Amino acid sequence: MLDVALRQCPEDVVAKFRVLLGQDEEPFPETELVPLGPARVVSHKFVPVYLGAAVDGLLPQAEPCPLGPGGLEHRALPAAHPEASAESRLYLYPCGVAIFHLVQPRTVARLGELAAWRYRSYVTDLEWATTELQRLLAEAGTPSETAATYVLSAYLLEDSPWHGSQLATALQILTTPSVVVDRQHPDGPLRLGDSVEQELFTAGYAHPDVIEFGSQPVSMGLAGWSGVAYHPLATDRALPMTAIIALELDVQTLWALSTYVLDEIEAGRDPLMPHDAYGWRWLRGAYSRLTAARPQETAQHQLMREAVLATSQLPDRLRAAQDALRESGM
């Protein structure tokens, strides 16, 4: 790290440093700089909103979808986001949740650029999702003022110059992007610069709360509170990204639903579910389907599911929501 810092200094500073040490040669041996890019990434953003019974107005015009690992019935509409690909969708769950899935392929020179874009775009994505949902609901005759409140990201790292420990560091940065961004800058989130990324790649970086779910030499995957990063090493044997998307759709849907239930309880009100079928017994079934291993589930699927559930803290929230609905007679 000191080698990297010294290399970033102006020549007069380096010369003064050598004089102070009484050295005629370079004070530290030359080390090879780690390449910082470019990298090709596919960004998957999940923007959930709890709508309650208002979601019913959108269901008839949507297409049915296969069930995910949580076994949650849902339908989908195209999501016409101005900066997302055509495969982006608005998923609608009869339990009262709508969730935008925005797909945005990006090629970046530095991971810090991607991180800064991520934080900046979150603001505009939340505004867009809120406006778009309110427009759709008004047209369907079930208006709602509910707003989108958070975005979760999952990244597929398709191609990069990194290997081995450097690749592991890159996935760590994708999972916890705040390490390469100044989020308090008055002009908005800004990339910290090459020297910071160089230090992280040179020294290695691993966040203590991030959980690995890869299965080398097949794949590398990380899950954290801020999102997921995945890189297939053997594409014919690695998990398809669709498996991660299916899990996150169910996880984020249940997160939004349990958040509504717990917020109502904390406000001193009994939660009102959109239909009688979605009470505590239904929530108990979804909890079991998400947390229990399946006989034909692969080791990769199991590791991914356990990592995502642990870092999202969803199981604890689902148990609390079940108890709240049971006490409310739902």
mmCIF file of C-alpha atoms in Angstrom, residues 9-320:
data_model
loop_
_atom_site.group_PDB
_atom_site.id
_atom_site.type_symbol
_atom_site.label_atom_id
_atom_site.label_comp_id
_atom_site.label_asym_id
_atom_site.label_seq_id
_atom_site.Cartn_x
_atom_site.Cartn_y
_atom_site.Cartn_z
ATOM 1 C CA CYS A 9 3.148 11.342 -5.529
ATOM 2 C CA PRO A 10 4.681 14.107 -7.705
ATOM 3 C CA GLU A 11 8.364 13.708 -8.647
ATOM 4 C CA ASP A 12 9.554 16.457 -6.250
ATOM 5 C CA VAL A 13 7.861 14.705 -3.329
ATOM 6 C CA VAL A 14 9.427 11.375 -4.287
ATOM 7 C CA ALA A 15 12.860 13.036 -4.582
ATOM 8 C CA LYS A 16 12.524 14.661 -1.150
ATOM 9 C CA PHE A 17 11.477 11.318 0.311
ATOM 10 C CA ARG A 18 14.642 9.686 -1.069
ATOM 11 C CA VAL A 19 16.843 12.467 0.366
ATOM 12 C CA LEU A 20 15.271 12.062 3.804
ATOM 13 C CA LEU A 21 16.047 8.342 3.702
ATOM 14 C CA GLY A 22 19.548 8.935 2.328
ATOM 15 C CA GLN A 23 18.838 6.796 -0.701
ATOM 16 C CA ASP A 24 19.932 7.350 -4.267
ATOM 17 C CA GLU A 25 17.755 4.577 -5.629
ATOM 18 C CA GLU A 26 14.019 4.098 -5.394
ATOM 19 C CA PRO A 27 13.149 3.510 -1.686
ATOM 20 C CA PHE A 28 10.816 0.602 -2.453
ATOM 21 C CA PRO A 29 11.073 -2.092 -5.115
ATOM 22 C CA GLU A 30 8.923 -1.530 -8.155
ATOM 23 C CA THR A 31 5.680 -3.479 -8.030
ATOM 24 C CA GLU A 32 3.406 -4.173 -10.948
ATOM 25 C CA LEU A 33 0.241 -2.097 -10.973
ATOM 26 C CA VAL A 34 -3.006 -4.047 -10.974
ATOM 27 C CA PRO A 35 -5.200 -3.323 -14.019
ATOM 28 C CA LEU A 36 -8.305 -1.402 -12.949
ATOM 29 C CA GLY A 37 -10.485 -2.180 -15.944
ATOM 30 C CA PRO A 38 -12.338 -2.226 -18.181
ATOM 31 C CA ALA A 39 -15.095 -4.529 -16.976
ATOM 32 C CA ARG A 40 -18.323 -5.655 -18.617
ATOM 33 C CA VAL A 41 -21.179 -5.947 -16.129
ATOM 34 C CA VAL A 42 -24.920 -6.551 -16.319
ATOM 35 C CA SER A 43 -26.736 -4.611 -13.599
ATOM 36 C CA HIS A 44 -29.986 -6.086 -12.261
ATOM 37 C CA LYS A 45 -31.968 -3.675 -10.073
ATOM 38 C CA PHE A 46 -34.963 -4.699 -7.976
ATOM 39 C CA VAL A 47 -37.371 -1.924 -6.942
ATOM 40 C CA PRO A 48 -40.238 -3.299 -4.791
ATOM 41 C CA VAL A 49 -43.350 -1.393 -3.687
ATOM 42 C CA TYR A 50 -46.136 -2.616 -1.404
ATOM 43 C CA LEU A 51 -49.488 -1.719 -3.029
ATOM 44 C CA GLY A 52 -51.940 -3.877 -1.108
ATOM 45 C CA ALA A 53 -55.268 -4.523 -2.858
ATOM 46 C CA ALA A 54 -54.459 -1.824 -5.455
ATOM 47 C CA VAL A 55 -52.303 -4.370 -7.296
ATOM 48 C CA ASP A 56 -55.487 -6.180 -8.395
ATOM 49 C CA GLY A 57 -56.147 -3.519 -11.033
ATOM 50 C CA LEU A 58 -52.951 -4.415 -12.900
ATOM 51 C CA LEU A 59 -53.143 -8.222 -12.708
ATOM 52 C CA PRO A 60 -55.624 -8.875 -15.577
ATOM 53 C CA GLN A 61 -53.360 -7.242 -18.178
ATOM 54 C CA ALA A 62 -50.206 -9.087 -17.059
ATOM 55 C CA GLU A 63 -48.834 -12.451 -18.220
ATOM 56 C CA PRO A 64 -48.516 -15.378 -15.741
ATOM 57 C CA CYS A 65 -44.962 -16.347 -14.730
ATOM 58 C CA PRO A 66 -43.400 -19.612 -13.525
ATOM 59 C CA LEU A 67 -43.171 -19.935 -9.759
ATOM 60 C CA GLY A 68 -39.880 -19.032 -8.079
ATOM 61 C CA PRO A 69 -38.240 -20.793 -5.109
ATOM 62 C CA GLY A 70 -40.699 -19.160 -2.693
ATOM 63 C CA GLY A 71 -43.673 -20.514 -4.633
ATOM 64 C CA LEU A 72 -45.237 -17.058 -4.918
ATOM 65 C CA GLU A 73 -47.830 -16.618 -7.659
ATOM 66 C CA HIS A 74 -47.043 -13.614 -9.869
ATOM 67 C CA ARG A 75 -47.525 -12.003 -13.273
ATOM 68 C CA ALA A 76 -45.426 -9.632 -15.386
ATOM 69 C CA LEU A 77 -45.716 -6.560 -17.597
ATOM 70 C CA PRO A 78 -42.986 -4.914 -19.689
ATOM 71 C CA ALA A 79 -41.145 -2.149 -17.810
ATOM 72 C CA ALA A 80 -40.505 0.702 -20.221
ATOM 73 C CA HIS A 81 -37.602 2.259 -18.352
ATOM 74 C CA PRO A 82 -35.781 4.787 -20.582
ATOM 75 C CA GLU A 83 -32.299 3.444 -19.706
ATOM 76 C CA ALA A 84 -32.994 -0.290 -19.279
ATOM 77 C CA SER A 85 -33.094 -3.129 -21.787
ATOM 78 C CA ALA A 86 -36.269 -4.605 -23.255
ATOM 79 C CA GLU A 87 -36.098 -7.636 -20.947
ATOM 80 C CA SER A 88 -36.895 -5.442 -17.933
ATOM 81 C CA ARG A 89 -40.216 -6.291 -16.276
ATOM 82 C CA LEU A 90 -42.744 -5.141 -13.713
ATOM 83 C CA TYR A 91 -43.693 -8.181 -11.618
ATOM 84 C CA LEU A 92 -47.053 -8.170 -9.852
ATOM 85 C CA TYR A 93 -47.839 -10.362 -6.852
ATOM 86 C CA PRO A 94 -51.459 -10.877 -5.675
ATOM 87 C CA CYS A 95 -50.152 -10.697 -2.098
ATOM 88 C CA GLY A 96 -49.949 -6.925 -2.702
ATOM 89 C CA VAL A 97 -46.428 -6.278 -4.006
ATOM 90 C CA ALA A 98 -45.165 -4.848 -7.293
ATOM 91 C CA ILE A 99 -41.475 -5.100 -8.106
ATOM 92 C CA PHE A 100 -39.569 -3.590 -11.021
ATOM 93 C CA HIS A 101 -36.676 -5.630 -12.401
ATOM 94 C CA LEU A 102 -34.427 -3.327 -14.442
ATOM 95 C CA VAL A 103 -31.681 -4.859 -16.616
ATOM 96 C CA GLN A 104 -28.855 -2.486 -17.614
ATOM 97 C CA PRO A 105 -25.677 -3.821 -19.294
ATOM 98 C CA ARG A 106 -22.690 -1.536 -18.733
ATOM 99 C CA THR A 107 -19.017 -1.442 -19.690
ATOM 100 C CA VAL A 108 -16.941 0.641 -17.275
ATOM 101 C CA ALA A 109 -13.283 1.678 -17.166
ATOM 102 C CA ARG A 110 -13.252 1.540 -13.345
ATOM 103 C CA LEU A 111 -15.457 -0.126 -10.725
ATOM 104 C CA GLY A 112 -15.704 3.228 -8.955
ATOM 105 C CA GLU A 113 -17.512 4.589 -12.018
ATOM 106 C CA LEU A 114 -20.068 1.811 -11.729
ATOM 107 C CA ALA A 115 -20.470 2.427 -7.986
ATOM 108 C CA ALA A 116 -21.025 6.173 -8.464
ATOM 109 C CA TRP A 117 -23.560 5.484 -11.240
ATOM 110 C CA ARG A 118 -25.287 2.984 -8.975
ATOM 111 C CA TYR A 119 -25.874 5.482 -6.165
ATOM 112 C CA ARG A 120 -26.821 8.331 -8.501
ATOM 113 C CA SER A 121 -29.227 6.228 -10.549
ATOM 114 C CA TYR A 122 -30.947 4.910 -7.417
ATOM 115 C CA VAL A 123 -32.417 8.369 -6.852
ATOM 116 C CA THR A 124 -33.828 8.701 -10.367
ATOM 117 C CA ASP A 125 -34.930 5.038 -10.460
ATOM 118 C CA LEU A 126 -37.006 5.479 -7.295
ATOM 119 C CA GLU A 127 -38.638 8.592 -8.723
ATOM 120 C CA TRP A 128 -39.322 6.834 -12.029
ATOM 121 C CA ALA A 129 -40.740 3.709 -10.355
ATOM 122 C CA THR A 130 -43.075 5.760 -8.148
ATOM 123 C CA THR A 131 -44.332 7.875 -11.064
ATOM 124 C CA GLU A 132 -44.718 4.891 -13.398
ATOM 125 C CA LEU A 133 -46.660 2.841 -10.848
ATOM 126 C CA GLN A 134 -48.968 5.726 -10.010
ATOM 127 C CA ARG A 135 -49.645 6.231 -13.724
ATOM 128 C CA LEU A 136 -50.414 2.547 -14.311
ATOM 129 C CA LEU A 137 -52.650 2.312 -11.261
ATOM 130 C CA ALA A 138 -54.563 5.456 -12.184
ATOM 131 C CA GLU A 139 -55.201 4.069 -15.684
ATOM 132 C CA ALA A 140 -56.392 0.786 -14.141
ATOM 133 C CA GLY A 141 -58.828 2.598 -11.858
ATOM 134 C CA THR A 142 -57.042 1.639 -8.606
ATOM 135 C CA PRO A 143 -55.009 4.770 -7.794
ATOM 136 C CA SER A 144 -52.398 4.645 -5.041
ATOM 137 C CA GLU A 145 -49.925 7.167 -3.607
ATOM 138 C CA THR A 146 -47.497 4.498 -2.396
ATOM 139 C CA ALA A 147 -43.862 5.333 -3.237
ATOM 140 C CA ALA A 148 -40.822 3.175 -3.930
ATOM 141 C CA THR A 149 -38.322 3.403 -1.063
ATOM 142 C CA TYR A 150 -35.270 1.283 -1.924
ATOM 143 C CA VAL A 151 -33.333 -0.461 -4.695
ATOM 144 C CA LEU A 152 -31.332 -3.682 -4.434
ATOM 145 C CA SER A 153 -28.655 -4.551 -7.012
ATOM 146 C CA ALA A 154 -27.345 -7.844 -8.350
ATOM 147 C CA TYR A 155 -24.366 -7.779 -10.722
ATOM 148 C CA LEU A 156 -23.290 -10.344 -13.271
ATOM 149 C CA LEU A 157 -19.601 -9.770 -13.998
ATOM 150 C CA GLU A 158 -19.282 -11.001 -17.574
ATOM 151 C CA ASP A 159 -15.728 -10.012 -18.457
ATOM 152 C CA SER A 160 -12.762 -8.256 -16.790
ATOM 153 C CA PRO A 161 -8.929 -8.275 -16.669
ATOM 154 C CA TRP A 162 -8.825 -9.827 -13.173
ATOM 155 C CA HIS A 163 -8.010 -13.343 -12.027
ATOM 156 C CA GLY A 164 -7.538 -15.149 -8.725
ATOM 157 C CA SER A 165 -7.410 -12.886 -5.672
ATOM 158 C CA GLN A 166 -7.909 -9.768 -7.823
ATOM 159 C CA LEU A 167 -11.161 -11.202 -9.165
ATOM 160 C CA ALA A 168 -12.275 -11.927 -5.598
ATOM 161 C CA THR A 169 -11.533 -8.296 -4.671
ATOM 162 C CA ALA A 170 -13.503 -7.050 -7.689
ATOM 163 C CA LEU A 171 -16.569 -9.024 -6.603
ATOM 164 C CA GLN A 172 -16.191 -7.669 -3.061
ATOM 165 C CA ILE A 173 -16.208 -4.109 -4.440
ATOM 166 C CA LEU A 174 -19.279 -4.870 -6.558
ATOM 167 C CA THR A 175 -21.055 -6.195 -3.474
ATOM 168 C CA THR A 176 -20.027 -3.305 -1.162
ATOM 169 C CA PRO A 177 -19.530 -0.345 -3.537
ATOM 170 C CA SER A 178 -19.309 2.347 -0.842
ATOM 171 C CA VAL A 179 -15.557 1.628 -0.440
ATOM 172 C CA VAL A 180 -14.776 3.313 -3.775
ATOM 173 C CA VAL A 181 -17.255 6.217 -3.572
ATOM 174 C CA ASP A 182 -17.504 9.464 -1.602
ATOM 175 C CA ARG A 183 -21.237 9.407 -0.832
ATOM 176 C CA GLN A 184 -21.115 12.633 1.205
ATOM 177 C CA HIS A 185 -19.714 14.839 -1.566
ATOM 178 C CA PRO A 186 -21.843 17.989 -2.073
ATOM 179 C CA ASP A 187 -22.053 17.265 -5.812
ATOM 180 C CA GLY A 188 -23.412 13.791 -5.177
ATOM 181 C CA PRO A 189 -21.680 10.394 -4.972
ATOM 182 C CA LEU A 190 -18.263 10.612 -6.632
ATOM 183 C CA ARG A 191 -15.647 7.995 -7.447
ATOM 184 C CA LEU A 192 -12.660 8.222 -5.082
ATOM 185 C CA GLY A 193 -9.996 7.689 -7.767
ATOM 186 C CA ASP A 194 -7.473 5.209 -9.141
ATOM 187 C CA SER A 195 -5.262 5.231 -6.038
ATOM 188 C CA VAL A 196 -8.055 3.919 -3.809
ATOM 189 C CA GLU A 197 -8.975 1.097 -6.180
ATOM 190 C CA GLN A 198 -5.288 0.291 -6.702
ATOM 191 C CA GLU A 199 -4.790 -0.040 -2.938
ATOM 192 C CA LEU A 200 -7.793 -2.330 -2.600
ATOM 193 C CA PHE A 201 -6.612 -4.611 -5.416
ATOM 194 C CA THR A 202 -2.988 -4.599 -4.200
ATOM 195 C CA ALA A 203 -3.687 -5.294 -0.524
ATOM 196 C CA GLY A 204 -6.849 -7.325 -1.051
ATOM 197 C CA TYR A 205 -10.255 -6.429 0.299
ATOM 198 C CA ALA A 206 -12.973 -8.471 1.981
ATOM 199 C CA HIS A 207 -15.978 -7.147 3.902
ATOM 200 C CA PRO A 208 -16.649 -9.168 7.077
ATOM 201 C CA ASP A 209 -20.438 -9.304 6.523
ATOM 202 C CA VAL A 210 -20.292 -10.569 2.935
ATOM 203 C CA ILE A 211 -20.979 -14.298 2.427
ATOM 204 C CA GLU A 212 -19.491 -16.352 -0.415
ATOM 205 C CA PHE A 213 -21.691 -18.782 -2.318
ATOM 206 C CA GLY A 214 -19.515 -19.654 -5.300
ATOM 207 C CA SER A 215 -18.271 -23.130 -6.087
ATOM 208 C CA GLN A 216 -14.795 -22.899 -7.592
ATOM 209 C CA PRO A 217 -13.707 -23.726 -10.253
ATOM 210 C CA VAL A 218 -17.311 -23.362 -11.473
ATOM 211 C CA SER A 219 -18.260 -19.881 -10.225
ATOM 212 C CA MET A 220 -17.630 -17.082 -7.758
ATOM 213 C CA GLY A 221 -20.536 -15.426 -5.949
ATOM 214 C CA LEU A 222 -20.969 -13.028 -3.040
ATOM 215 C CA ALA A 223 -24.040 -11.818 -1.153
ATOM 216 C CA GLY A 224 -24.200 -8.829 1.168
ATOM 217 C CA TRP A 225 -26.649 -6.360 2.618
ATOM 218 C CA SER A 226 -26.207 -4.065 -0.409
ATOM 219 C CA GLY A 227 -26.625 -6.729 -3.062
ATOM 220 C CA VAL A 228 -25.180 -9.681 -4.936
ATOM 221 C CA ALA A 229 -22.231 -10.130 -7.307
ATOM 222 C CA TYR A 230 -21.729 -13.231 -9.457
ATOM 223 C CA HIS A 231 -19.114 -14.395 -11.965
ATOM 224 C CA PRO A 232 -19.339 -17.762 -13.765
ATOM 225 C CA LEU A 233 -15.972 -19.444 -14.313
ATOM 226 C CA ALA A 234 -17.414 -22.412 -16.205
ATOM 227 C CA THR A 235 -20.563 -21.143 -17.909
ATOM 228 C CA ASP A 236 -21.857 -24.608 -18.762
ATOM 229 C CA ARG A 237 -21.864 -25.646 -15.078
ATOM 230 C CA ALA A 238 -22.419 -22.367 -13.223
ATOM 231 C CA LEU A 239 -25.769 -21.108 -12.001
ATOM 232 C CA PRO A 240 -27.688 -19.190 -14.654
ATOM 233 C CA MET A 241 -28.355 -15.590 -13.664
ATOM 234 C CA THR A 242 -32.060 -16.375 -13.973
ATOM 235 C CA ALA A 243 -31.782 -18.503 -10.817
ATOM 236 C CA ILE A 244 -30.428 -15.569 -8.816
ATOM 237 C CA ILE A 245 -33.095 -13.270 -10.276
ATOM 238 C CA ALA A 246 -35.900 -15.699 -9.380
ATOM 239 C CA LEU A 247 -34.675 -15.926 -5.794
ATOM 240 C CA GLU A 248 -34.257 -12.156 -5.395
ATOM 241 C CA LEU A 249 -37.736 -11.493 -6.796
ATOM 242 C CA ASP A 250 -39.292 -13.694 -4.106
ATOM 243 C CA VAL A 251 -36.976 -12.418 -1.370
ATOM 244 C CA GLN A 252 -37.602 -8.754 -2.140
ATOM 245 C CA THR A 253 -41.349 -9.341 -2.469
ATOM 246 C CA LEU A 254 -41.505 -10.940 0.976
ATOM 247 C CA TRP A 255 -39.245 -8.212 2.365
ATOM 248 C CA ALA A 256 -41.656 -5.519 1.128
ATOM 249 C CA LEU A 257 -44.666 -7.422 2.463
ATOM 250 C CA SER A 258 -43.144 -8.075 5.897
ATOM 251 C CA THR A 259 -42.007 -4.439 6.086
ATOM 252 C CA TYR A 260 -45.602 -3.299 5.562
ATOM 253 C CA VAL A 261 -46.852 -5.657 8.297
ATOM 254 C CA LEU A 262 -44.215 -4.607 10.830
ATOM 255 C CA ASP A 263 -44.604 -0.893 10.029
ATOM 256 C CA GLU A 264 -48.341 -1.160 10.688
ATOM 257 C CA ILE A 265 -47.740 -2.919 14.001
ATOM 258 C CA GLU A 266 -45.189 -0.305 15.087
ATOM 259 C CA ALA A 267 -47.688 2.437 14.199
ATOM 260 C CA GLY A 268 -50.281 0.858 16.486
ATOM 261 C CA ARG A 269 -52.512 -0.437 13.667
ATOM 262 C CA ASP A 270 -53.587 -3.932 12.632
ATOM 263 C CA PRO A 271 -52.193 -4.808 9.169
ATOM 264 C CA LEU A 272 -54.821 -5.343 6.458
ATOM 265 C CA MET A 273 -53.802 -7.953 3.911
ATOM 266 C CA PRO A 274 -55.164 -7.579 0.363
ATOM 267 C CA HIS A 275 -57.057 -10.895 0.572
ATOM 268 C CA ASP A 276 -57.878 -13.385 3.322
ATOM 269 C CA ALA A 277 -55.700 -16.018 1.629
ATOM 270 C CA TYR A 278 -52.543 -14.049 2.436
ATOM 271 C CA GLY A 279 -52.516 -14.376 6.197
ATOM 272 C CA TRP A 280 -49.967 -15.815 8.589
ATOM 273 C CA ARG A 281 -50.434 -19.397 7.305
ATOM 274 C CA TRP A 282 -49.586 -18.315 3.760
ATOM 275 C CA LEU A 283 -46.548 -16.468 5.075
ATOM 276 C CA ARG A 284 -45.516 -19.556 7.030
ATOM 277 C CA GLY A 285 -45.661 -21.617 3.836
ATOM 278 C CA ALA A 286 -43.518 -19.093 1.938
ATOM 279 C CA TYR A 287 -41.001 -19.109 4.796
ATOM 280 C CA SER A 288 -40.744 -22.899 4.679
ATOM 281 C CA ARG A 289 -40.359 -23.036 0.908
ATOM 282 C CA LEU A 290 -37.552 -20.468 0.983
ATOM 283 C CA THR A 291 -35.589 -21.835 3.927
ATOM 284 C CA ALA A 292 -35.935 -25.621 3.621
ATOM 285 C CA ALA A 293 -33.573 -27.564 1.337
ATOM 286 C CA ARG A 294 -35.149 -29.483 -1.541
ATOM 287 C CA PRO A 295 -34.207 -33.081 -2.508
ATOM 288 C CA GLN A 296 -33.209 -32.132 -6.070
ATOM 289 C CA GLU A 297 -31.611 -28.811 -5.184
ATOM 290 C CA THR A 298 -27.976 -28.517 -6.297
ATOM 291 C CA ALA A 299 -25.226 -27.489 -3.903
ATOM 292 C CA GLN A 300 -24.805 -24.231 -5.829
ATOM 293 C CA HIS A 301 -28.489 -23.372 -5.422
ATOM 294 C CA GLN A 302 -28.377 -24.190 -1.721
ATOM 295 C CA LEU A 303 -25.299 -22.059 -1.079
ATOM 296 C CA MET A 304 -26.801 -19.130 -2.993
ATOM 297 C CA ARG A 305 -30.143 -19.360 -1.202
ATOM 298 C CA GLU A 306 -28.554 -19.567 2.246
ATOM 299 C CA ALA A 307 -26.201 -16.643 1.546
ATOM 300 C CA VAL A 308 -28.953 -14.363 0.208
ATOM 301 C CA LEU A 309 -31.343 -15.182 3.054
ATOM 302 C CA ALA A 310 -28.678 -14.707 5.730
ATOM 303 C CA THR A 311 -27.473 -11.324 4.452
ATOM 304 C CA SER A 312 -31.013 -10.019 3.801
ATOM 305 C CA GLN A 313 -32.150 -10.949 7.340
ATOM 306 C CA LEU A 314 -35.459 -11.977 5.778
ATOM 307 C CA PRO A 315 -36.116 -15.115 7.879
ATOM 308 C CA ASP A 316 -36.253 -13.116 11.123
ATOM 309 C CA ARG A 317 -38.569 -10.547 9.538
ATOM 310 C CA LEU A 318 -40.876 -13.255 8.195
ATOM 311 C CA ARG A 319 -41.167 -14.894 11.616
ATOM 312 C CA ALA A 320 -41.969 -11.525 13.202
#
